[in-house]
Amino acid sequence: MSKIQAPKGVHEFFPPESQEFEYVRETLIKSAKDAGYQLMELPAFEDTDLFTRGVGESTDVVSKEMYTFEDRGGRSITLRPEGTAGVMRSVIEHNLDKGQLPLKVWYSGAFFRAERPQAGRYRQFYQVGIEAIGLADPEIDAEVIAVADRSFKNLGLKNYRLEITSLGDAASRALHKVELVKFIATLDFDEATMARAALNPLRLFDDKRDEVRLKMAKAPLLIDFLNQASKDHFERVQSLLTSFGIAFIVNPRMVRGLDYYTGTTFEFVHDGLGAQSGIGGGGRYDGLMAQLGGADHSGIGFGIGVDRVLLACAAENSISTKISEAYSLDLFLIAMSEETKSYVANLLNSLRNHGIRADMAYGDRALKGSMKAADKSGARFSMVIGSDELNSGEAMLKNMSTGESRSIRLAALHNEF
RNA sequence: GUGGGCGUAGCUCAGCUGGUAGAGCACUCGGUUGUGGUCCGAGAUGUCGCGGGUUCGAGCCCCGUCGUUCACCCCA
């Protein structure tokens, strides 16, 4: 009998490293909440049509990476490969766009793509995302980008860059596509590359091979085909980012893999992760809601890969001290004898009722072992309680970093924190 | 999905041209009868990923398989 193991390509987080995952995720969420975004908690699986219509049938995500199955009622169900389509579906279904706009929401959870796993790419991965729906102003584009950027800065990250471009409106894109296809037809590529070009000619812009880059160097760029309105919008976004103090580079060769993107698009890239270097990305998706049967509202949002941001934090060693501050205990209690154990358990419980972060040594270990546990816990203070302390009502409160201790009345212990 | 590397103790890894498994860290106990971190000593821990094959004999060679990793591809 073989051992049961986790399915291929899933990423699990357990102690002590799970603290880092939690810290990263909560920090990402906090900057969304602080900017007025509210939670949407959505299903991890949806009707398959939502993704084929929303994300686009020609995308790799839909055509070969979805976990699709038939449920017991014969419906075609797909584990969500991304977050935006589900948010749009719910907004339309529950008429959330009938109130004041923009509607600003955030989400967090697991997403699924059946890809070949490698560092930073998992079959179940975690994203935190936001969506701002129903406002076409460049100010909201800048806000969305700033929310992501602020969360990275709050995590202490430095070695990342923001790349932005504009995909313009549908008319501009159609015009450009004609010219791009014409240009590519003059080039000599292998069969696989031509097949990619046929599916989406923009793809060739982010090919990693030097010979392809060389051949594409003179290809017509979409950014040169933008109409005046798109151009003005993109200019405004850039000047806002500059005044926010957010550094960026315009990358007109940036390619996004989901069909719904229009206008402003962006990507946060970190070079410490290997081949999977995108830690977050997003953009405007002005036709998506109408495409899914809702009102023709514009929208913009991002998805940030929690797994990858965690890798970036590890590469920069940016959060280890923040984590010990965020999670360490105030006090660690040690019961010296069998008789004091239940007293200590009660004391511990009442300290926790006062909001003090505390724990105690369980089990019958020698004092040395218990002190070691206190040390390991990272608690700032420790206290040993035996029958002497019980009788006198006082015990020594020890500062674990300086080693100093002083006598404290047990009844007033909670006032020390 | 395609190609290369790697799977040995909880972790990081050593193990020579095949001869029957080891180190460091971590853990438990003790040195120090009620005060951690350093030091010293002792102890426990393995289907050598799994399944076949070759061989007198396989952790080592061969085949398959699963996982992982790196690149392509794709993207968070």
CSV table of C-alpha atoms (C1' of nucleotides) in Angstrom, one decimal:
chain,number,residue,atom,x,y,z
A,1,MET,CA,0.0,0.0,0.0
A,2,SER,CA,1.4,3.3,-1.0
A,3,LYS,CA,1.3,6.3,1.2
A,4,ILE,CA,-1.3,9.0,0.4
A,5,GLN,CA,0.4,12.2,-0.6
A,6,ALA,CA,-0.8,15.7,-1.6
A,7,PRO,CA,-1.7,16.0,-5.3
A,8,LYS,CA,0.9,17.1,-7.7
A,9,GLY,CA,1.8,20.8,-7.7
A,10,VAL,CA,-0.1,21.9,-4.6
A,11,HIS,CA,1.7,24.2,-2.1
A,12,GLU,CA,1.0,23.7,1.6
A,13,PHE,CA,1.9,26.0,4.4
A,14,PHE,CA,2.5,24.7,7.9
A,15,PRO,CA,4.2,26.0,11.1
A,16,PRO,CA,6.4,27.8,11.4
A,17,GLU,CA,6.6,29.0,7.8
A,18,SER,CA,2.8,29.4,7.6
A,19,GLN,CA,3.2,32.5,9.7
A,20,GLU,CA,5.0,34.1,6.9
A,21,PHE,CA,2.3,33.2,4.4
A,22,GLU,CA,-0.4,34.6,6.8
A,23,TYR,CA,1.6,37.8,7.4
A,24,VAL,CA,2.0,38.4,3.6
A,25,ARG,CA,-1.7,37.7,2.9
A,26,GLU,CA,-2.9,39.9,5.7
A,27,THR,CA,-0.6,42.7,4.7
A,28,LEU,CA,-1.9,42.6,1.1
A,29,ILE,CA,-5.5,42.6,2.3
A,30,LYS,CA,-4.9,45.4,4.7
A,31,SER,CA,-3.9,47.9,2.1
A,32,ALA,CA,-7.1,47.0,0.1
A,33,LYS,CA,-9.3,47.5,3.2
A,34,ASP,CA,-7.6,50.7,4.2
A,35,ALA,CA,-8.4,52.1,0.7
A,36,GLY,CA,-12.1,51.4,1.1
A,37,TYR,CA,-12.4,48.0,-0.6
A,38,GLN,CA,-14.9,45.5,0.9
A,39,LEU,CA,-14.8,41.7,1.0
A,40,MET,CA,-16.4,39.5,-1.5
A,41,GLU,CA,-16.2,35.8,-0.5
A,42,LEU,CA,-17.0,33.7,-3.6
A,43,PRO,CA,-17.2,30.1,-4.6
A,44,ALA,CA,-14.0,28.2,-5.6
A,45,PHE,CA,-15.9,26.7,-8.5
A,46,GLU,CA,-18.2,28.2,-11.1
A,47,ASP,CA,-20.2,27.3,-14.2
A,48,THR,CA,-17.6,26.5,-16.9
A,49,ASP,CA,-19.2,29.0,-19.3
A,50,LEU,CA,-18.3,31.9,-17.0
A,51,PHE,CA,-14.6,31.4,-17.8
A,52,THR,CA,-14.9,30.5,-21.4
A,53,ARG,CA,-17.0,33.6,-22.0
A,54,GLY,CA,-15.2,35.8,-19.5
A,55,VAL,CA,-11.5,34.9,-19.7
A,56,GLY,CA,-11.6,33.9,-23.4
A,57,GLU,CA,-11.6,30.6,-25.2
A,58,SER,CA,-8.4,31.2,-27.0
A,59,THR,CA,-6.4,31.8,-23.9
A,60,ASP,CA,-4.1,29.1,-22.6
A,61,VAL,CA,-5.8,29.4,-19.2
A,62,VAL,CA,-9.1,28.3,-20.6
A,63,SER,CA,-8.0,26.0,-23.4
A,64,LYS,CA,-5.6,23.9,-21.5
A,65,GLU,CA,-5.2,24.8,-17.8
A,66,MET,CA,-8.7,24.5,-16.3
A,67,TYR,CA,-9.8,21.9,-13.8
A,68,THR,CA,-13.2,21.1,-15.4
A,69,PHE,CA,-15.5,18.3,-14.4
A,70,GLU,CA,-19.1,17.3,-14.5
A,71,ASP,CA,-21.0,17.4,-11.2
A,72,ARG,CA,-23.6,14.9,-10.1
A,73,GLY,CA,-26.3,16.9,-11.8
A,74,GLY,CA,-24.5,16.8,-15.1
A,75,ARG,CA,-23.4,20.4,-15.0
A,76,SER,CA,-20.0,21.5,-16.3
A,77,ILE,CA,-18.1,22.9,-13.4
A,78,THR,CA,-14.6,24.5,-13.3
A,79,LEU,CA,-12.4,25.3,-10.3
A,80,ARG,CA,-11.7,29.0,-10.6
A,81,PRO,CA,-8.5,29.8,-12.5
A,82,GLU,CA,-8.7,33.5,-11.7
A,83,GLY,CA,-10.8,35.9,-9.7
A,84,THR,CA,-12.2,38.7,-11.9
A,85,ALA,CA,-14.8,36.7,-13.8
A,86,GLY,CA,-16.4,35.4,-10.6
A,87,VAL,CA,-16.6,38.9,-9.1
A,88,MET,CA,-18.3,40.1,-12.3
A,89,ARG,CA,-20.8,37.2,-12.2
A,90,SER,CA,-21.7,37.9,-8.6
A,91,VAL,CA,-22.0,41.7,-9.2
A,92,ILE,CA,-24.4,41.1,-12.1
A,93,GLU,CA,-26.3,38.3,-10.3
A,94,HIS,CA,-26.9,40.4,-7.2
A,95,ASN,CA,-27.3,43.8,-8.8
A,96,LEU,CA,-24.4,45.2,-6.8
A,97,ASP,CA,-23.8,47.8,-9.5
A,98,LYS,CA,-27.2,49.5,-8.9
A,99,GLY,CA,-25.9,51.6,-6.0
A,100,GLN,CA,-23.2,54.2,-5.9
A,101,LEU,CA,-20.3,53.6,-8.2
A,102,PRO,CA,-17.5,52.7,-8.1
A,103,LEU,CA,-18.1,49.5,-6.4
A,104,LYS,CA,-14.8,48.6,-4.7
A,105,VAL,CA,-14.3,45.0,-3.5
A,106,TRP,CA,-11.4,42.7,-2.5
A,107,TYR,CA,-11.1,38.9,-2.4
A,108,SER,CA,-8.6,36.3,-1.3
A,109,GLY,CA,-8.4,32.6,-1.8
A,110,ALA,CA,-7.2,29.6,-3.7
A,111,PHE,CA,-7.2,29.4,-7.5
A,112,PHE,CA,-6.5,26.4,-9.7
A,113,ARG,CA,-4.6,25.9,-12.9
A,114,ALA,CA,-3.4,22.5,-14.3
A,115,GLU,CA,0.0,23.7,-15.3
A,116,ARG,CA,3.4,21.9,-14.9
A,117,PRO,CA,4.5,23.0,-11.5
A,118,GLN,CA,7.8,24.8,-10.8
A,119,ALA,CA,9.1,27.3,-8.3
A,120,GLY,CA,6.4,30.0,-7.9
A,121,ARG,CA,3.9,28.2,-10.0
A,122,TYR,CA,1.5,25.8,-8.4
A,123,ARG,CA,-1.7,24.0,-9.4
A,124,GLN,CA,-3.4,25.5,-6.3
A,125,PHE,CA,-2.2,28.9,-5.7
A,126,TYR,CA,-3.3,31.9,-3.6
A,127,GLN,CA,-4.3,35.4,-4.7
A,128,VAL,CA,-5.4,38.6,-3.1
A,129,GLY,CA,-7.2,40.8,-5.6
A,130,ILE,CA,-9.3,44.0,-5.8
A,131,GLU,CA,-11.8,45.3,-8.4
A,132,ALA,CA,-13.1,48.8,-8.8
A,133,ILE,CA,-16.2,48.7,-11.0
A,134,GLY,CA,-18.1,51.4,-12.8
A,135,LEU,CA,-15.6,54.3,-13.0
A,136,ALA,CA,-13.6,55.0,-16.1
A,137,ASP,CA,-11.5,57.8,-14.6
A,138,PRO,CA,-7.7,57.5,-14.7
A,139,GLU,CA,-7.7,58.4,-10.9
A,140,ILE,CA,-9.1,54.9,-10.2
A,141,ASP,CA,-6.4,53.3,-12.3
A,142,ALA,CA,-3.8,55.0,-10.3
A,143,GLU,CA,-5.5,54.1,-7.1
A,144,VAL,CA,-5.6,50.4,-7.9
A,145,ILE,CA,-1.9,50.4,-8.8
A,146,ALA,CA,-1.1,52.4,-5.7
A,147,VAL,CA,-2.9,49.9,-3.4
A,148,ALA,CA,-0.8,47.0,-4.8
A,149,ASP,CA,2.4,49.1,-4.6
A,150,ARG,CA,1.7,50.2,-1.0
A,151,SER,CA,1.2,46.6,0.1
A,152,PHE,CA,4.6,45.6,-1.4
A,153,LYS,CA,6.3,48.5,0.3
A,154,ASN,CA,4.6,47.6,3.6
A,155,LEU,CA,6.1,44.2,3.2
A,156,GLY,CA,9.5,45.8,3.0
A,157,LEU,CA,10.1,44.8,-0.7
A,158,LYS,CA,12.5,46.9,-2.7
A,159,ASN,CA,13.7,44.9,-5.7
A,160,TYR,CA,10.6,44.9,-7.8
A,161,ARG,CA,9.5,47.1,-10.6
A,162,LEU,CA,6.2,48.2,-12.0
A,163,GLU,CA,5.6,47.9,-15.8
A,164,ILE,CA,2.6,49.6,-17.4
A,165,THR,CA,1.2,50.0,-20.8
A,166,SER,CA,-2.1,50.7,-22.4
A,167,LEU,CA,-4.0,48.2,-24.7
A,168,GLY,CA,-6.3,51.0,-25.8
A,169,ASP,CA,-9.9,50.4,-26.9
A,170,ALA,CA,-11.2,47.6,-29.2
A,171,ALA,CA,-11.0,49.8,-32.3
A,172,SER,CA,-7.3,50.6,-31.7
A,173,ARG,CA,-6.5,47.0,-31.1
A,174,ALA,CA,-8.2,45.8,-34.2
A,175,LEU,CA,-6.3,48.3,-36.3
A,176,HIS,CA,-3.0,47.3,-34.7
A,177,LYS,CA,-3.7,43.6,-35.1
A,178,VAL,CA,-4.1,43.9,-38.9
A,179,GLU,CA,-0.7,45.6,-39.1
A,180,LEU,CA,1.0,43.2,-36.7
A,181,VAL,CA,-0.3,40.1,-38.6
A,182,LYS,CA,1.0,41.7,-41.8
A,183,PHE,CA,4.4,42.2,-40.2
A,184,ILE,CA,4.7,38.7,-38.7
A,185,ALA,CA,3.8,37.2,-42.1
A,186,THR,CA,7.1,38.7,-43.5
A,187,LEU,CA,9.1,36.8,-40.8
A,188,ASP,CA,10.3,33.2,-40.8
A,189,PHE,CA,9.3,31.3,-37.7
A,190,ASP,CA,9.1,27.6,-36.7
A,191,GLU,CA,5.7,25.9,-36.7
A,192,ALA,CA,5.0,26.2,-33.0
A,193,THR,CA,5.8,29.9,-33.0
A,194,MET,CA,3.5,30.5,-36.0
A,195,ALA,CA,0.7,28.6,-34.2
A,196,ARG,CA,1.1,30.9,-31.2
A,197,ALA,CA,1.0,33.9,-33.5
A,198,ALA,CA,-2.1,32.6,-35.2
A,199,LEU,CA,-3.8,32.3,-31.8
A,200,ASN,CA,-2.6,35.7,-30.5
A,201,PRO,CA,0.0,37.6,-32.4
A,202,LEU,CA,0.8,39.7,-29.3
A,203,ARG,CA,2.3,36.6,-27.8
A,204,LEU,CA,5.4,36.9,-29.9
A,205,PHE,CA,6.3,40.1,-28.0
A,206,ASP,CA,7.1,38.3,-24.8
A,207,ASP,CA,9.0,35.3,-26.3
A,208,LYS,CA,12.2,34.8,-24.3
A,209,ARG,CA,14.3,33.6,-27.2
A,210,ASP,CA,16.8,36.2,-28.5
A,211,GLU,CA,16.2,35.4,-32.2
A,212,VAL,CA,12.5,36.0,-31.8
A,213,ARG,CA,13.1,39.2,-29.9
A,214,LEU,CA,15.5,40.4,-32.6
A,215,LYS,CA,12.9,39.6,-35.4
A,216,MET,CA,10.2,41.4,-33.4
A,217,ALA,CA,12.3,44.5,-32.6
A,218,LYS,CA,10.7,46.4,-35.5
A,219,ALA,CA,7.2,45.1,-35.1
A,220,PRO,CA,4.4,47.7,-34.9
A,221,LEU,CA,3.5,48.5,-31.3
A,222,LEU,CA,-0.1,48.7,-30.1
A,223,ILE,CA,0.8,51.8,-28.0
A,224,ASP,CA,1.4,53.7,-31.3
A,225,PHE,CA,-2.1,52.9,-32.5
A,226,LEU,CA,-4.0,54.3,-29.5
A,227,ASN,CA,-6.7,56.9,-30.3
A,228,GLN,CA,-6.6,60.3,-28.6
A,229,ALA,CA,-8.9,59.4,-25.7
A,230,SER,CA,-6.9,56.3,-24.8
A,231,LYS,CA,-3.7,58.3,-25.1
A,232,ASP,CA,-4.9,61.1,-22.8
A,233,HIS,CA,-6.1,58.5,-20.3
A,234,PHE,CA,-2.8,56.8,-20.2
A,235,GLU,CA,-0.9,60.1,-19.9
A,236,ARG,CA,-3.1,61.0,-16.9
A,237,VAL,CA,-2.4,57.6,-15.2
A,238,GLN,CA,1.3,58.1,-15.7
A,239,SER,CA,1.3,61.6,-14.2
A,240,LEU,CA,-0.7,60.5,-11.2
A,241,LEU,CA,1.7,57.6,-10.5
A,242,THR,CA,4.6,60.0,-10.7
A,243,SER,CA,3.0,62.5,-8.3
A,244,PHE,CA,2.2,59.5,-6.0
A,245,GLY,CA,5.9,58.8,-6.0
A,246,ILE,CA,5.5,55.4,-7.6
A,247,ALA,CA,8.2,54.5,-10.0
A,248,PHE,CA,7.2,52.7,-13.2
A,249,ILE,CA,8.5,51.9,-16.6
A,250,VAL,CA,6.3,51.9,-19.8
A,251,ASN,CA,6.7,48.5,-21.4
A,252,PRO,CA,4.7,48.6,-24.7
A,253,ARG,CA,5.7,44.9,-25.3
A,254,MET,CA,3.9,43.7,-22.2
A,255,VAL,CA,1.5,40.8,-22.9
A,256,ARG,CA,-1.4,39.7,-20.7
A,257,GLY,CA,-2.8,36.3,-20.9
A,258,LEU,CA,-6.5,37.0,-20.3
A,259,ASP,CA,-8.6,38.3,-23.2
A,260,TYR,CA,-10.6,40.8,-21.2
A,261,TYR,CA,-7.9,43.4,-20.6
A,262,THR,CA,-8.3,46.8,-22.2
A,263,GLY,CA,-6.7,50.2,-21.7
A,264,THR,CA,-4.3,50.5,-18.7
A,265,THR,CA,-2.5,47.2,-17.9
A,266,PHE,CA,0.3,46.6,-15.5
A,267,GLU,CA,2.5,44.1,-14.0
A,268,PHE,CA,4.7,44.0,-10.9
A,269,VAL,CA,7.9,42.0,-11.6
A,270,HIS,CA,10.4,40.7,-9.0
A,271,ASP,CA,13.8,39.4,-10.2
A,272,GLY,CA,14.6,37.2,-7.3
A,273,LEU,CA,12.2,34.4,-8.1
A,274,GLY,CA,13.4,32.7,-11.2
A,275,ALA,CA,11.4,32.3,-14.4
A,276,GLN,CA,8.0,33.0,-12.7
A,277,SER,CA,8.8,36.6,-12.0
A,278,GLY,CA,5.4,38.3,-12.0
A,279,ILE,CA,4.2,38.9,-8.4
A,280,GLY,CA,1.0,40.7,-9.4
A,281,GLY,CA,-0.7,42.2,-12.3
A,282,GLY,CA,-3.9,43.5,-13.6
A,283,GLY,CA,-5.6,46.1,-15.7
A,284,ARG,CA,-8.7,47.6,-17.1
A,285,TYR,CA,-11.5,45.3,-18.5
A,286,ASP,CA,-14.0,47.7,-20.0
A,287,GLY,CA,-16.2,45.2,-22.0
A,288,LEU,CA,-16.2,42.3,-19.6
A,289,MET,CA,-19.4,43.0,-17.6
A,290,ALA,CA,-21.4,43.5,-20.8
A,291,GLN,CA,-19.8,40.4,-22.2
A,292,LEU,CA,-21.1,38.5,-19.3
A,293,GLY,CA,-24.7,39.9,-19.6
A,294,GLY,CA,-24.5,42.8,-17.2
A,295,ALA,CA,-24.5,46.6,-17.6
A,296,ASP,CA,-21.7,48.0,-19.7
A,297,HIS,CA,-19.7,49.2,-16.8
A,298,SER,CA,-16.0,49.7,-16.9
A,299,GLY,CA,-13.7,48.1,-14.4
A,300,ILE,CA,-10.1,47.7,-13.2
A,301,GLY,CA,-8.4,45.4,-10.8
A,302,PHE,CA,-5.4,43.3,-10.0
A,303,GLY,CA,-4.5,39.9,-8.8
A,304,ILE,CA,-1.5,39.4,-6.6
A,305,GLY,CA,0.1,36.0,-6.2
A,306,VAL,CA,0.6,35.4,-2.4
A,307,ASP,CA,2.9,32.5,-3.0
A,308,ARG,CA,5.2,34.6,-5.2
A,309,VAL,CA,5.1,37.6,-2.9
A,310,LEU,CA,6.2,35.3,-0.2
A,311,LEU,CA,9.1,34.1,-2.3
A,312,ALA,CA,10.0,37.7,-3.0
A,313,CYS,CA,10.0,38.5,0.8
A,314,ALA,CA,12.2,35.5,1.4
A,315,ALA,CA,14.6,36.5,-1.4
A,316,GLU,CA,14.9,40.0,0.2
A,317,ASN,CA,14.6,38.7,3.8
A,318,SER,CA,12.2,41.6,4.3
A,319,ILE,CA,9.7,40.3,6.9
A,320,SER,CA,11.4,38.0,9.5
A,321,THR,CA,11.7,40.7,12.1
A,322,LYS,CA,8.1,42.0,11.4
A,323,ILE,CA,6.8,38.5,11.9
A,324,SER,CA,8.3,38.0,15.3
A,325,GLU,CA,6.8,41.4,16.3
A,326,ALA,CA,3.4,40.5,14.9
A,327,TYR,CA,3.1,37.0,16.4
A,328,SER,CA,5.2,36.7,19.5
A,329,LEU,CA,3.6,36.1,22.8
A,330,ASP,CA,3.6,38.5,25.8
A,331,LEU,CA,4.0,35.9,28.5
A,332,PHE,CA,4.8,32.2,28.9
A,333,LEU,CA,3.7,30.5,32.1
A,334,ILE,CA,5.3,27.4,33.7
A,335,ALA,CA,3.6,25.3,36.3
A,336,MET,CA,6.1,23.7,38.7
A,337,SER,CA,4.0,20.9,40.1
A,338,GLU,CA,0.9,18.9,39.5
A,339,GLU,CA,-0.9,20.9,42.2
A,340,THR,CA,-0.3,24.3,40.6
A,341,LYS,CA,-1.2,23.2,37.1
A,342,SER,CA,-4.9,23.9,37.2
A,343,TYR,CA,-4.2,27.3,39.0
A,344,VAL,CA,-1.9,28.2,36.1
A,345,ALA,CA,-4.4,27.1,33.5
A,346,ASN,CA,-7.0,29.4,35.1
A,347,LEU,CA,-4.5,32.3,35.4
A,348,LEU,CA,-3.6,31.8,31.7
A,349,ASN,CA,-7.3,31.7,30.7
A,350,SER,CA,-8.0,35.0,32.6
A,351,LEU,CA,-5.0,36.7,31.1
A,352,ARG,CA,-6.2,35.8,27.7
A,353,ASN,CA,-9.6,37.2,28.6
A,354,HIS,CA,-7.8,40.5,29.2
A,355,GLY,CA,-6.4,40.3,25.6
A,356,ILE,CA,-2.9,39.2,26.7
A,357,ARG,CA,-1.1,36.9,24.3
A,358,ALA,CA,0.0,34.0,26.5
A,359,ASP,CA,0.7,30.3,26.6
A,360,MET,CA,1.9,27.8,29.2
A,361,ALA,CA,4.1,24.7,29.3
A,362,TYR,CA,2.0,21.6,29.0
A,363,GLY,CA,3.1,18.2,30.0
A,364,ASP,CA,5.4,17.1,32.8
A,365,ARG,CA,8.8,18.3,31.7
A,366,ALA,CA,11.7,19.3,33.8
A,367,LEU,CA,12.0,23.0,34.4
A,368,LYS,CA,14.9,23.3,32.0
A,369,GLY,CA,12.7,21.9,29.2
A,370,SER,CA,9.9,24.2,30.1
A,371,MET,CA,12.2,27.2,30.0
A,372,LYS,CA,13.4,26.1,26.7
A,373,ALA,CA,9.8,26.0,25.5
A,374,ALA,CA,9.4,29.5,26.8
A,375,ASP,CA,12.4,30.6,24.9
A,376,LYS,CA,11.2,28.9,21.7
A,377,SER,CA,7.8,30.5,22.0
A,378,GLY,CA,9.4,33.9,21.5
A,379,ALA,CA,7.5,35.2,24.5
A,380,ARG,CA,8.8,38.5,25.9
A,381,PHE,CA,8.3,37.4,29.6
A,382,SER,CA,8.1,34.1,31.4
A,383,MET,CA,6.9,33.2,34.9
A,384,VAL,CA,7.4,30.1,37.0
A,385,ILE,CA,4.6,29.2,39.4
A,386,GLY,CA,4.9,26.6,42.2
A,387,SER,CA,3.4,26.1,45.6
A,388,ASP,CA,5.6,28.9,47.1
A,389,GLU,CA,4.1,31.4,44.6
A,390,LEU,CA,0.7,30.1,45.2
A,391,ASN,CA,1.0,30.6,48.9
A,392,SER,CA,2.6,34.1,48.8
A,393,GLY,CA,0.5,35.3,45.8
A,394,GLU,CA,3.6,36.7,44.2
A,395,ALA,CA,5.9,35.4,41.5
A,396,MET,CA,9.0,36.4,39.5
A,397,LEU,CA,8.3,37.9,36.1
A,398,LYS,CA,11.3,37.3,33.9
A,399,ASN,CA,12.2,39.5,31.0
A,400,MET,CA,13.5,36.9,28.4
A,401,SER,CA,15.8,39.2,26.5
A,402,THR,CA,17.5,40.9,29.4
A,403,GLY,CA,17.3,38.0,31.9
A,404,GLU,CA,16.1,40.4,34.6
A,405,SER,CA,13.2,39.5,36.8
A,406,ARG,CA,11.1,41.2,39.5
A,407,SER,CA,8.4,40.2,41.9
A,408,ILE,CA,4.8,40.7,40.8
A,409,ARG,CA,1.5,40.1,42.6
A,410,LEU,CA,-0.3,37.4,40.7
A,411,ALA,CA,-3.7,39.1,41.1
A,412,ALA,CA,-2.4,42.1,39.3
A,413,LEU,CA,-0.4,40.3,36.6
A,414,HIS,CA,-2.7,41.4,33.8
A,415,ASN,CA,-1.8,45.1,34.5
A,416,GLU,CA,1.8,44.4,33.4
A,417,PHE,CA,0.9,44.1,29.7
B,1,G,C1',2.2,19.5,-22.6
B,2,U,C1',8.2,19.2,-24.1
B,3,G,C1',13.3,18.7,-22.4
B,4,G,C1',17.4,18.3,-18.4
B,5,G,C1',18.8,17.6,-12.9
B,6,C,C1',17.4,15.4,-8.2
B,7,G,C1',14.6,11.9,-4.4
B,8,U,C1',19.1,8.7,1.8
B,9,A,C1',16.7,10.4,9.7
B,10,G,C1',11.8,15.8,11.2
B,11,C,C1',15.5,19.4,8.3
B,12,U,C1',20.2,20.2,5.3
B,13,C,C1',23.1,16.7,3.2
B,14,A,C1',27.6,12.8,2.9
B,15,G,C1',27.9,7.7,1.4
B,16,C,C1',34.5,6.1,-3.4
B,17,U,C1',35.1,1.4,-9.1
B,18,G,C1',28.1,-2.4,-6.2
B,19,G,C1',30.0,-5.5,-0.1
B,20,U,C1',24.4,-4.5,3.8
B,21,A,C1',23.7,3.5,6.3
B,22,G,C1',26.4,8.2,8.5
B,23,A,C1',27.3,13.7,9.9
B,24,G,C1',25.5,18.5,11.4
B,25,C,C1',21.0,20.9,13.0
B,26,A,C1',16.5,19.9,15.6
B,27,C,C1',14.3,16.6,19.5
B,28,U,C1',14.5,14.0,24.7
B,29,C,C1',17.3,13.3,29.2
B,30,G,C1',21.5,14.5,32.2
B,31,G,C1',25.9,17.7,33.9
B,32,U,C1',23.1,22.4,37.1
B,33,U,C1',17.2,19.4,43.5
B,34,G,C1',13.1,25.8,41.0
B,35,U,C1',14.9,29.4,35.8
B,36,G,C1',16.1,29.5,28.8
B,37,G,C1',19.9,31.1,25.0
B,38,U,C1',26.5,29.0,25.4
B,39,C,C1',29.3,24.6,26.6
B,40,C,C1',29.9,19.1,27.7
B,41,G,C1',27.8,14.1,27.9
B,42,A,C1',24.1,10.4,26.6
B,43,G,C1',19.7,8.7,23.9
B,44,A,C1',15.9,8.0,20.2
B,45,U,C1',14.9,8.3,14.9
B,46,G,C1',15.3,5.2,8.3
B,47,U,C1',10.6,0.1,4.0
B,48,C,C1',17.8,4.8,1.2
B,49,G,C1',10.3,7.8,-2.9
B,50,C,C1',7.6,3.3,-4.9
B,51,G,C1',7.6,-1.2,-8.2
B,52,G,C1',10.2,-4.5,-11.2
B,53,G,C1',15.1,-6.2,-13.3
B,54,U,C1',20.6,-7.5,-13.4
B,55,U,C1',23.9,-9.6,-9.6
B,56,C,C1',26.4,-14.3,-4.8
B,57,G,C1',25.2,-9.3,-3.1
B,58,A,C1',21.9,-2.9,-5.0
B,59,G,C1',21.4,3.5,-1.5
B,60,C,C1',24.8,3.0,-5.9
B,61,C,C1',23.7,-0.2,-12.3
B,62,C,C1',19.0,-0.8,-15.8
B,63,C,C1',13.6,-0.1,-16.8
B,64,G,C1',9.1,1.9,-15.2
B,65,U,C1',6.4,5.0,-12.0
B,66,C,C1',5.3,9.0,-8.5
B,67,G,C1',7.1,13.4,-6.6
B,68,U,C1',10.3,17.6,-6.9
B,69,U,C1',13.4,21.1,-9.3
B,70,C,C1',15.3,24.1,-13.6
B,71,A,C1',14.2,25.8,-18.5
B,72,C,C1',10.5,26.1,-22.5
B,73,C,C1',5.4,27.3,-22.5
B,74,C,C1',2.1,30.1,-19.5
B,75,C,C1',1.0,33.4,-15.7
B,76,A,C1',-0.1,35.2,-10.0
